[in-house]
PDB file of C-alpha atoms and ligand atoms in Angstrom:
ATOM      1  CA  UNK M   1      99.156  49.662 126.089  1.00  0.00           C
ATOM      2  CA  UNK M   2      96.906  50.735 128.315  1.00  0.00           C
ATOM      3  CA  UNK M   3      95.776  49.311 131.358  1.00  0.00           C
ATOM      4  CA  UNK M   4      92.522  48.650 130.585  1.00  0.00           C
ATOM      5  CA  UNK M   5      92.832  47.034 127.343  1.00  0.00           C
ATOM      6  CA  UNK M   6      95.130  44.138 128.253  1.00  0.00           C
ATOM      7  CA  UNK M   7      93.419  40.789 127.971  1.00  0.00           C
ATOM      8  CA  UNK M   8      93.634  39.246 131.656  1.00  0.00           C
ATOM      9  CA  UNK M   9      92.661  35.841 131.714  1.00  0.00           C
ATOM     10  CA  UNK M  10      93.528  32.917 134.054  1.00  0.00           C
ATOM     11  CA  UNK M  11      96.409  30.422 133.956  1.00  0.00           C
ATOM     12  CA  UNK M  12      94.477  27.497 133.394  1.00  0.00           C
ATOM     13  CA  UNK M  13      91.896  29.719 130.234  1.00  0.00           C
ATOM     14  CA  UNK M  14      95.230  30.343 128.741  1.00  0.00           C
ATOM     15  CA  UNK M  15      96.383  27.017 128.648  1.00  0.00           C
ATOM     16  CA  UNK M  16      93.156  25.450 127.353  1.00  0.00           C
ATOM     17  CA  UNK M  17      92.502  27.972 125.179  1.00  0.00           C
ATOM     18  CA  UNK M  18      95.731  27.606 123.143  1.00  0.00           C
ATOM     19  CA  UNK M  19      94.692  24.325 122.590  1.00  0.00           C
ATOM     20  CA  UNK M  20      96.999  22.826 125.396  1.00  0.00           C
ATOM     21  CA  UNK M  21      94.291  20.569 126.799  1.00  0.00           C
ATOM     22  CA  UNK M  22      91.084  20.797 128.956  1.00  0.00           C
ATOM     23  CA  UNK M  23      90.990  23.089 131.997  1.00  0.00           C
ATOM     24  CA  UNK M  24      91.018  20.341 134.251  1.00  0.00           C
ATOM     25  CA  UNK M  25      93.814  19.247 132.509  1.00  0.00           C
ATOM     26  CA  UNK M  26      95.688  22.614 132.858  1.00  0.00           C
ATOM     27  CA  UNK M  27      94.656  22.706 136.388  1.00  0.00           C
ATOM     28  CA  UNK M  28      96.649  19.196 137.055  1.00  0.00           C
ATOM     29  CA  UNK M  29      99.635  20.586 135.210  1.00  0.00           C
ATOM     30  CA  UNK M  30      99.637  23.896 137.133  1.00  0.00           C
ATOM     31  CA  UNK M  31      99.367  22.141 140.392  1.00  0.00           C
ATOM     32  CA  UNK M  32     102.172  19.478 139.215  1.00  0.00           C
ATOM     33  CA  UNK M  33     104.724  21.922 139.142  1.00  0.00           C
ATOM     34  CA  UNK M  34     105.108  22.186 134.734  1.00  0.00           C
ATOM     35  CA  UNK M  35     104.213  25.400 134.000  1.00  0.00           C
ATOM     36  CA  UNK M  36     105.834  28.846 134.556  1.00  0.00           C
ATOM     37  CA  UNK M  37     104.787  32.161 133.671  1.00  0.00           C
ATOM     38  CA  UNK M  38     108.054  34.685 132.607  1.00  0.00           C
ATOM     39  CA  UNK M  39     110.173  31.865 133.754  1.00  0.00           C
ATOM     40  CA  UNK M  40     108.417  31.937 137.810  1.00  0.00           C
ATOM     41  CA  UNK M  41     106.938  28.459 138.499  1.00  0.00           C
ATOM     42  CA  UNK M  42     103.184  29.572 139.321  1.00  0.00           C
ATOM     43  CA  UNK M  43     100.968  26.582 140.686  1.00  0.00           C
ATOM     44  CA  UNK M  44      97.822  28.482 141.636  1.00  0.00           C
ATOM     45  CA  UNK M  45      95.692  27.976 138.306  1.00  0.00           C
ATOM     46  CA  UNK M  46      93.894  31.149 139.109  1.00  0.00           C
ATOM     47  CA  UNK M  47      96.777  33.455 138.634  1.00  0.00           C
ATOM     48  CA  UNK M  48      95.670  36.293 136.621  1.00  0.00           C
ATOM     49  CA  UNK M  49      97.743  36.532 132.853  1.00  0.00           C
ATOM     50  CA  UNK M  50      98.284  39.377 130.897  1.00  0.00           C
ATOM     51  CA  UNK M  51      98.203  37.817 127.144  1.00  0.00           C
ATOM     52  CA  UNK M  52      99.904  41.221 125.786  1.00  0.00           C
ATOM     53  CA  UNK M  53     102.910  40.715 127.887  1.00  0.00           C
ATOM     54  CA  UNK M  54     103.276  37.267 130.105  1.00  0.00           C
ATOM     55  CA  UNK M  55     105.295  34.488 128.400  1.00  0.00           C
ATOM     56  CA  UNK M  56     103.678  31.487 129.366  1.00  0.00           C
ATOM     57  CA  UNK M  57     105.173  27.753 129.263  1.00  0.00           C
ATOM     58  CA  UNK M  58     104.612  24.181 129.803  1.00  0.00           C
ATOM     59  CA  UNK M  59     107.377  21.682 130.490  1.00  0.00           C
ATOM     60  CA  UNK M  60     109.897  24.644 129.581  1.00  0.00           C
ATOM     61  CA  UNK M  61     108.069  25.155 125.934  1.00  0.00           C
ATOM     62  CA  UNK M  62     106.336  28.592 124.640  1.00  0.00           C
ATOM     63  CA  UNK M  63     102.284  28.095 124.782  1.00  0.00           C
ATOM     64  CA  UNK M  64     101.539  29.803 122.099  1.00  0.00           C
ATOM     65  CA  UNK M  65      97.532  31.431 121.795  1.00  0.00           C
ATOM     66  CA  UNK M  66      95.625  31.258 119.059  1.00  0.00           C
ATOM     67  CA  UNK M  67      94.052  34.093 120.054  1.00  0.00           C
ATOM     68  CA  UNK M  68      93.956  36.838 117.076  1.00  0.00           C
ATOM     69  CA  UNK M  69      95.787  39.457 117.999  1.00  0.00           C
ATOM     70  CA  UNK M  70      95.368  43.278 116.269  1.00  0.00           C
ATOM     71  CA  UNK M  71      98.096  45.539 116.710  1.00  0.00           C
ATOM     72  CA  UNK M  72      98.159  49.343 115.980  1.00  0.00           C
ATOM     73  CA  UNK M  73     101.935  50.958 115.585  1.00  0.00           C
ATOM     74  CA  UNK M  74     102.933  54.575 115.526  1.00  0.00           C
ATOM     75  CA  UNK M  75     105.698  53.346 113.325  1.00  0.00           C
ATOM     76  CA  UNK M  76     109.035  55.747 113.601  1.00  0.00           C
ATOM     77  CA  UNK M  77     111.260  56.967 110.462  1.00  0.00           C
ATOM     78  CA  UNK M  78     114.864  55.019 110.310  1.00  0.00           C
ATOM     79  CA  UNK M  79     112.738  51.396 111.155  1.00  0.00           C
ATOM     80  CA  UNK M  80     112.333  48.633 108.489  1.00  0.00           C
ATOM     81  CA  UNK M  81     108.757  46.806 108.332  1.00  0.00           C
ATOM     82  CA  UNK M  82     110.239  43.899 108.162  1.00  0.00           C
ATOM     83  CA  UNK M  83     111.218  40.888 110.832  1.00  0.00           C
ATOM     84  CA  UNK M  84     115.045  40.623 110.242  1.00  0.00           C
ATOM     85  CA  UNK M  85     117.471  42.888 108.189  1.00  0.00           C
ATOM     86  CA  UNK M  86     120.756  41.191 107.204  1.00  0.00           C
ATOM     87  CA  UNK M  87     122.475  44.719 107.531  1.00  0.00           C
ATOM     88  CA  UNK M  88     121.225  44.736 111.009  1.00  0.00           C
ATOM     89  CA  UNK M  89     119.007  47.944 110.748  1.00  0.00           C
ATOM     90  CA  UNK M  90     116.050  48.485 113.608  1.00  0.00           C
ATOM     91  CA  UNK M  91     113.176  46.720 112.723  1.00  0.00           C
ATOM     92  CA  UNK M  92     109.733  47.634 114.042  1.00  0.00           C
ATOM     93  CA  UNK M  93     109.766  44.386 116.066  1.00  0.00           C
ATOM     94  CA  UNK M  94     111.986  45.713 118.205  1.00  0.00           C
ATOM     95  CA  UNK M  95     109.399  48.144 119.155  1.00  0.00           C
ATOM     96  CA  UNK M  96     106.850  45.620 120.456  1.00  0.00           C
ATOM     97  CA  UNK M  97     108.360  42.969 122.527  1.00  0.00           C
ATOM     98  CA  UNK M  98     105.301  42.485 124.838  1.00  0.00           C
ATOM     99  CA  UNK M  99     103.189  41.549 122.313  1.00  0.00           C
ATOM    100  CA  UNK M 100     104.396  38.079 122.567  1.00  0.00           C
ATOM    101  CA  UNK M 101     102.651  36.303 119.101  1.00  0.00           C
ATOM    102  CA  UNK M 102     104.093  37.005 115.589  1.00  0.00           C
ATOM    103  CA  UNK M 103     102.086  39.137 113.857  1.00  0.00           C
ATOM    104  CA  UNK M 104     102.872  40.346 110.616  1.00  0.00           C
ATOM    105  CA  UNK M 105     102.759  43.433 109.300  1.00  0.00           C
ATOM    106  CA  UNK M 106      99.799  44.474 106.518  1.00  0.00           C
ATOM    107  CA  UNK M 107     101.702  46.108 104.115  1.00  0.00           C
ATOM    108  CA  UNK M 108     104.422  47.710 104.389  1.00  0.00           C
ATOM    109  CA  UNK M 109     105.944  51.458 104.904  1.00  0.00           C
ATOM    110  CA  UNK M 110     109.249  52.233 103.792  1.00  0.00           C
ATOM    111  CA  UNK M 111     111.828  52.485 106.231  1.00  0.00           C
ATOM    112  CA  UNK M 112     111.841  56.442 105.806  1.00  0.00           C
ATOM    113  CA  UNK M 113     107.891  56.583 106.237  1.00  0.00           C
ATOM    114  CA  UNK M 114     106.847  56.645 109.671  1.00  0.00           C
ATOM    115  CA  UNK M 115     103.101  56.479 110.883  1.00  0.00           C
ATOM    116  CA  UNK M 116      99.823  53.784 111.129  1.00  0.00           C
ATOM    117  CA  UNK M 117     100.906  50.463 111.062  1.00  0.00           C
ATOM    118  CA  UNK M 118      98.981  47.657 111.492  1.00  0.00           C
ATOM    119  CA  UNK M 119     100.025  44.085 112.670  1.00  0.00           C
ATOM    120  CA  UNK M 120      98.218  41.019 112.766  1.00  0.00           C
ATOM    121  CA  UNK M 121      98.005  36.951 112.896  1.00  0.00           C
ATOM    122  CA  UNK M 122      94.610  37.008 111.173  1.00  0.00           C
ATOM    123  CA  UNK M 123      95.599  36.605 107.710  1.00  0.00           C
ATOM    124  CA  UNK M 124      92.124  37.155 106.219  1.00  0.00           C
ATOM    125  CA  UNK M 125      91.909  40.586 107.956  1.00  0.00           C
ATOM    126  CA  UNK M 126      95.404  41.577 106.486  1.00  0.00           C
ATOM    127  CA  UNK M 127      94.554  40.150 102.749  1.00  0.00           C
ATOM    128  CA  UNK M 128      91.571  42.112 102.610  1.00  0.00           C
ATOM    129  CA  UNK M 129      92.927  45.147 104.200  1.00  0.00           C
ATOM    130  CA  UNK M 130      95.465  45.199 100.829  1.00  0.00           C
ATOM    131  CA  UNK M 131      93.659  43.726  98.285  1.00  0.00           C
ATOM    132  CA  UNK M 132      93.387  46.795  96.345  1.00  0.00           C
ATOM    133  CA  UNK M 133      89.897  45.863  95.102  1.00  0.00           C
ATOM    134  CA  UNK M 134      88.389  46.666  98.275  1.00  0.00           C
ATOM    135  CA  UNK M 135      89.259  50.362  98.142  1.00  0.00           C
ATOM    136  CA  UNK M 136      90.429  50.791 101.798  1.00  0.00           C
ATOM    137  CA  UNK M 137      91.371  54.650 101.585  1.00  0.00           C
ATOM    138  CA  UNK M 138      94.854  55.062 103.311  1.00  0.00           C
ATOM    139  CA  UNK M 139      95.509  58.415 104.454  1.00  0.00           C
ATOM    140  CA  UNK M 140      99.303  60.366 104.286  1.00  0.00           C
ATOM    141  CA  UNK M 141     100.698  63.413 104.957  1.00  0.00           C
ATOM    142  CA  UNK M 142     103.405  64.989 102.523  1.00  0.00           C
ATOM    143  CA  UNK M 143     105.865  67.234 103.097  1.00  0.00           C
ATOM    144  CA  UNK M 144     107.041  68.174  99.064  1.00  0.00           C
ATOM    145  CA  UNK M 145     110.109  69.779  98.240  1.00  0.00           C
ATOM    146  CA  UNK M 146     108.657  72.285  96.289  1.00  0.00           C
ATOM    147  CA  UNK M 147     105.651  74.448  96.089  1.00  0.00           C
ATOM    148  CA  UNK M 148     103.234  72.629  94.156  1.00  0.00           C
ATOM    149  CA  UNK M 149     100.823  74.565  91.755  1.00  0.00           C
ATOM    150  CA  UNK M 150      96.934  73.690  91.973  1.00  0.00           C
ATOM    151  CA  UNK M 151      97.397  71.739  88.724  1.00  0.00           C
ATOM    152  CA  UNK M 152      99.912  69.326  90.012  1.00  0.00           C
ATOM    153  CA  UNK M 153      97.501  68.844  92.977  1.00  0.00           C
ATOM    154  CA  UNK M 154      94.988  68.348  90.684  1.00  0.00           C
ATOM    155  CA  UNK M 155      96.844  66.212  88.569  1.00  0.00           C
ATOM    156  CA  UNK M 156      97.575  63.861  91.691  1.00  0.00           C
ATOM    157  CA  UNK M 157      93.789  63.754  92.606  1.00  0.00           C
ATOM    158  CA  UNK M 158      92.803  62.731  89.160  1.00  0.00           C
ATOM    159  CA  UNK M 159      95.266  59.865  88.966  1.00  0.00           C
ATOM    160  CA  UNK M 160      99.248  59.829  87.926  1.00  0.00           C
ATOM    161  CA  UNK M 161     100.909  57.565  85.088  1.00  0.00           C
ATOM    162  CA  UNK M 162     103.029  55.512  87.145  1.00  0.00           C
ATOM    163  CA  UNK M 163     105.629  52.402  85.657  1.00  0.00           C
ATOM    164  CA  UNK M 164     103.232  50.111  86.625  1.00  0.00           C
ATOM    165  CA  UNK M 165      99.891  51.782  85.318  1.00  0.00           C
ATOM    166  CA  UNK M 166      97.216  54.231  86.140  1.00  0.00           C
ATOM    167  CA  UNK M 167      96.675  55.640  89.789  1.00  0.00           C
ATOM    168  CA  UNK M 168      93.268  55.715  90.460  1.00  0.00           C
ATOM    169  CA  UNK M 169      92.063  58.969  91.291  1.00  0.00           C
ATOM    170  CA  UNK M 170      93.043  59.990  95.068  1.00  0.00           C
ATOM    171  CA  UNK M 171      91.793  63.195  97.321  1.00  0.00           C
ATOM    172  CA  UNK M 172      94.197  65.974  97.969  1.00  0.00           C
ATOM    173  CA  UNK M 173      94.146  68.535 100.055  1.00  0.00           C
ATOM    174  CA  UNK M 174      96.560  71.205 100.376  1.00  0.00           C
ATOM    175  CA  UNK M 175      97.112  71.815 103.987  1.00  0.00           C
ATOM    176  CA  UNK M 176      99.427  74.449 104.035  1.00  0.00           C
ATOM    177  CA  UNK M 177     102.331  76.730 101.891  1.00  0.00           C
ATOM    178  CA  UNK M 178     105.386  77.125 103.817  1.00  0.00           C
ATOM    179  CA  UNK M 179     108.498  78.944 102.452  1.00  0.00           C
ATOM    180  CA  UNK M 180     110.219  76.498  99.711  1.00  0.00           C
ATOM    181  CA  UNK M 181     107.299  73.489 100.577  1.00  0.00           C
ATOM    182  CA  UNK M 182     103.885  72.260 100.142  1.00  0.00           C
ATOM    183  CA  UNK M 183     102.529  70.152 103.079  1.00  0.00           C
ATOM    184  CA  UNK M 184      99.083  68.560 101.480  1.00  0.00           C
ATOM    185  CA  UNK M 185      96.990  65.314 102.695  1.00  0.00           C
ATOM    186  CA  UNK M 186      97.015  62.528  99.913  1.00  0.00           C
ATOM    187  CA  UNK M 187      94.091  60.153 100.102  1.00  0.00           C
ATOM    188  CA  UNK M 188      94.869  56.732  98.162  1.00  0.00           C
ATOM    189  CA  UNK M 189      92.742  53.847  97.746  1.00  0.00           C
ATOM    190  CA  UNK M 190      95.571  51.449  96.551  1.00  0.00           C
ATOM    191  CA  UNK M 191      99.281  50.532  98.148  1.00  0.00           C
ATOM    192  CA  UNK M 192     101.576  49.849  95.339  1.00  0.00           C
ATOM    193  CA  UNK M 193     105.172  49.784  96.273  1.00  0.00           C
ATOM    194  CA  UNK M 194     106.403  53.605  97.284  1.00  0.00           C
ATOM    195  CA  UNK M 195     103.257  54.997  95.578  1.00  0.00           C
ATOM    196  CA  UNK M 196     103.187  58.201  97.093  1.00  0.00           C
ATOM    197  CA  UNK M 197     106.886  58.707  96.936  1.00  0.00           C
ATOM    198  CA  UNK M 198     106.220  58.046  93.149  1.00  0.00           C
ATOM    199  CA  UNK M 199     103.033  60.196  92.209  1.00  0.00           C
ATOM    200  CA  UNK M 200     104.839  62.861  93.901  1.00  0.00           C
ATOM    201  CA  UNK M 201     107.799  62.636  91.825  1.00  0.00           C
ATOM    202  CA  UNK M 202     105.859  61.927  88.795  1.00  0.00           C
ATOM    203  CA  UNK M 203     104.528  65.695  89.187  1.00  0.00           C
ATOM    204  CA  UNK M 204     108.290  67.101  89.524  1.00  0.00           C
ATOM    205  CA  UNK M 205     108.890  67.410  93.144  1.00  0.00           C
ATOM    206  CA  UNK M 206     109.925  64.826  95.626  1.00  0.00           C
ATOM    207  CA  UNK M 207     108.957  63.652  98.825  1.00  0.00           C
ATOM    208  CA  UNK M 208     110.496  64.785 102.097  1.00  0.00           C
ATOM    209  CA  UNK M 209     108.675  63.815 104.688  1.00  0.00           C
ATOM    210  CA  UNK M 210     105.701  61.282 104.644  1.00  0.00           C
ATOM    211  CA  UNK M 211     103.672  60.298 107.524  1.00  0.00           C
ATOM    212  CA  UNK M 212     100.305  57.708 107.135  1.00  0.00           C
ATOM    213  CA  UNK M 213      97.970  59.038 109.505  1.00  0.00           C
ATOM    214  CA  UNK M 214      95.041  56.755 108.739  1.00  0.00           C
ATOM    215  CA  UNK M 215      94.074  53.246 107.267  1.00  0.00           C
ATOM    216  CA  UNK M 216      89.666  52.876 106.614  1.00  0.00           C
ATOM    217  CA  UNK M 217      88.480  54.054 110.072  1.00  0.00           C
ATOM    218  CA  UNK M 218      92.113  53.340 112.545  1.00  0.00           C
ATOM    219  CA  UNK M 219      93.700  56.877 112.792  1.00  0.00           C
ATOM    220  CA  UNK M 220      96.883  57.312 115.381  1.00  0.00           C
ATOM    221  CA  UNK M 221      95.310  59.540 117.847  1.00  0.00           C
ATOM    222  CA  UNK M 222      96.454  58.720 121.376  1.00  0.00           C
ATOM    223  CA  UNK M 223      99.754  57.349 120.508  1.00  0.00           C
ATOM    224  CA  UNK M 224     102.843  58.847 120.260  1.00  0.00           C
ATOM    225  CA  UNK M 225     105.862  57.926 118.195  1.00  0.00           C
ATOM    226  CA  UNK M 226     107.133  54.408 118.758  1.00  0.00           C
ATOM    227  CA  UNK M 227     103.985  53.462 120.447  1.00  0.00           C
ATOM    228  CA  UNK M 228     101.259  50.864 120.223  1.00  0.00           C
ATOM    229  CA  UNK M 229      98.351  49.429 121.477  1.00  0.00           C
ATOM    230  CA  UNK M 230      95.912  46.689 120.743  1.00  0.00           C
ATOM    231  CA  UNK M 231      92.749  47.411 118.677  1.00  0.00           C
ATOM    232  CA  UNK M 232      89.811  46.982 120.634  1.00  0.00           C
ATOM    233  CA  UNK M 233      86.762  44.705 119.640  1.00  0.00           C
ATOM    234  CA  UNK M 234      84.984  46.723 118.373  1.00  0.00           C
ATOM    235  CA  UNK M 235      87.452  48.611 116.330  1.00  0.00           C
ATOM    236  CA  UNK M 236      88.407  45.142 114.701  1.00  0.00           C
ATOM    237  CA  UNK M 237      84.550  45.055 113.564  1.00  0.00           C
ATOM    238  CA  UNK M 238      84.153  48.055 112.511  1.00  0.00           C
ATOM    239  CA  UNK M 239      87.638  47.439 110.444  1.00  0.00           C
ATOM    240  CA  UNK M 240      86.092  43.948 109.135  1.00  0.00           C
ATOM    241  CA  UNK M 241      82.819  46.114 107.734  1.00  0.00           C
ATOM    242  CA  UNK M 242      85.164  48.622 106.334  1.00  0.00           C
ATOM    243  CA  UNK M 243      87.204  46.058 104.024  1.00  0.00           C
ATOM    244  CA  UNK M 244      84.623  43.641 103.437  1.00  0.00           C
ATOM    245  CA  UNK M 245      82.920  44.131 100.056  1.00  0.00           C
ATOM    246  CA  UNK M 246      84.412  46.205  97.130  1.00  0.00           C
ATOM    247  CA  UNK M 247      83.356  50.195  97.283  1.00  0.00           C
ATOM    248  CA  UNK M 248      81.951  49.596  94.057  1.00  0.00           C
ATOM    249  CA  UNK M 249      79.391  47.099  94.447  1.00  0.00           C
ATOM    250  CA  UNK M 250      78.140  48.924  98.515  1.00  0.00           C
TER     251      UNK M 250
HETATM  252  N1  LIG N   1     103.806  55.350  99.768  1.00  0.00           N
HETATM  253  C1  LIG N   1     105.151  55.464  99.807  1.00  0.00           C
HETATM  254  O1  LIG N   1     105.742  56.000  98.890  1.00  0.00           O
HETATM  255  N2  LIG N   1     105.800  54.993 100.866  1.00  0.00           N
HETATM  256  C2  LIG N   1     105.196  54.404 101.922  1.00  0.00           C
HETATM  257  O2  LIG N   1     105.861  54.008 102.880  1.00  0.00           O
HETATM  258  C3  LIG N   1     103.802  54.285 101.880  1.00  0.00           C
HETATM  259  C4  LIG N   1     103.142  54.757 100.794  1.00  0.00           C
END
């Protein structure tokens, strides 16, 4: 994360605002020797906190925010969106330790599928994000392992008969031909389990590499593989409008 998007707030506003107790209260605990901040006993109730990193406790227990947090993932191939794998396989947790909250992923990408992930405690955000009513397009990029004609494009864009019903209709954009493979941009306004990996096979080719570049308005520019960083106010808002009525009825 950057340096000037981490949330810096006070000892004592962190412990108050997590619903510890009153600042004054906070204050008497600092000075009374119970709290510690990445396991260093701080007693100065000024000391500066960075919420995406600092573990704060009292009395040797986690304060946990309630802050909402909003987290943006460049999401790798070969990591599972999930919290814990019984077979032990990398999850994308491991790839943000600082953030210090549980947040939970918004849908999912399969462990193959690397690109935008979001993360989040607010669970109104994330249920309208995937309710599927709402028509938040979700942006990928294909790599097929074929050349696909214009009317299996076409076909994709006007909606594929999957097992589970209809696609709607999607945007598709054939970025370029290379040797054996089509790379195109599939736009989809839904996020059924594997769906891309399944319209693409439903047209007779398969899926070789598959990156989501975008969710509504949150694209991945500025991060790199593996990396994150926090939304920023006003990207959370602009998210919010984005995913707040259904397309249908703007
Ligand atoms: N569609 C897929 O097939 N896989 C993903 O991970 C996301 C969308």
């Amino acid at each position: 994360m950057k340096e000037g998007q981490r949330k810096l707030k006070t000892l004592d506003r962190v412990l108050s605002k997590a619903g510890a107790g009153s600042r004054t209260e906070a204050r008497s605990w600092i000075g009374g020797g119970r709290v510690r901040v990445n396991g260093k006993l701080i007693q100065t109730p000024d000391h500066w906190v960075d919420l995406g990193r600092d573990k704060v406790t009292l009395d040797g227990k986690p304060v946990v925010s309630a802050q909402r947090r909003y987290i943006l993932l460049y999401k790798p191939k070969g990591y599972l969106a999930t919290y814990r794998d019984p077979q032990g396989r990398p999850t994308i947790y491991s790839l943000i330790p600082e953030v210090g909250q549980f947040v939970g992923t918004v849908g999912r990408l399969d462990l193959n599928t690397s690109g935008l992930l979001l993360l989040t405690n607010d669970n109104d955000l994330a249920e309208a994000i995937t309710n599927p009513e709402h028509e938040l397009p979700k942006t990928y990029l294909v790599k097929a392992s074929t050349l696909l004609s214009g009317e299996q494009l076409d076909q994709l864009a006007q909606g594929v008969e999957l097992s589970d019903g209809l696609t709607r209709p999607g945007i598709v954009k054939r970025l370029r031909d290379s040797g054996k493979y089509t790379f195109l941009e599939l736009t989809i306004t839904e996020g059924r389990n594997r769906q891309v990996r399944r319209m693409i096979e439903h047209v007779g080719s398969k899926v070789l590499k598959l990156v989501r570049t975008s969710i509504g308005p949150l694209t991945l520019e500025g991060l790199t593989i593996g990396q994150w960083r926090e939304l920023t106010s006003d990207e959370v808002k602009i998210l919010k409008k984005a995913c707040s009525r259904p397309r249908r009825q703007r």
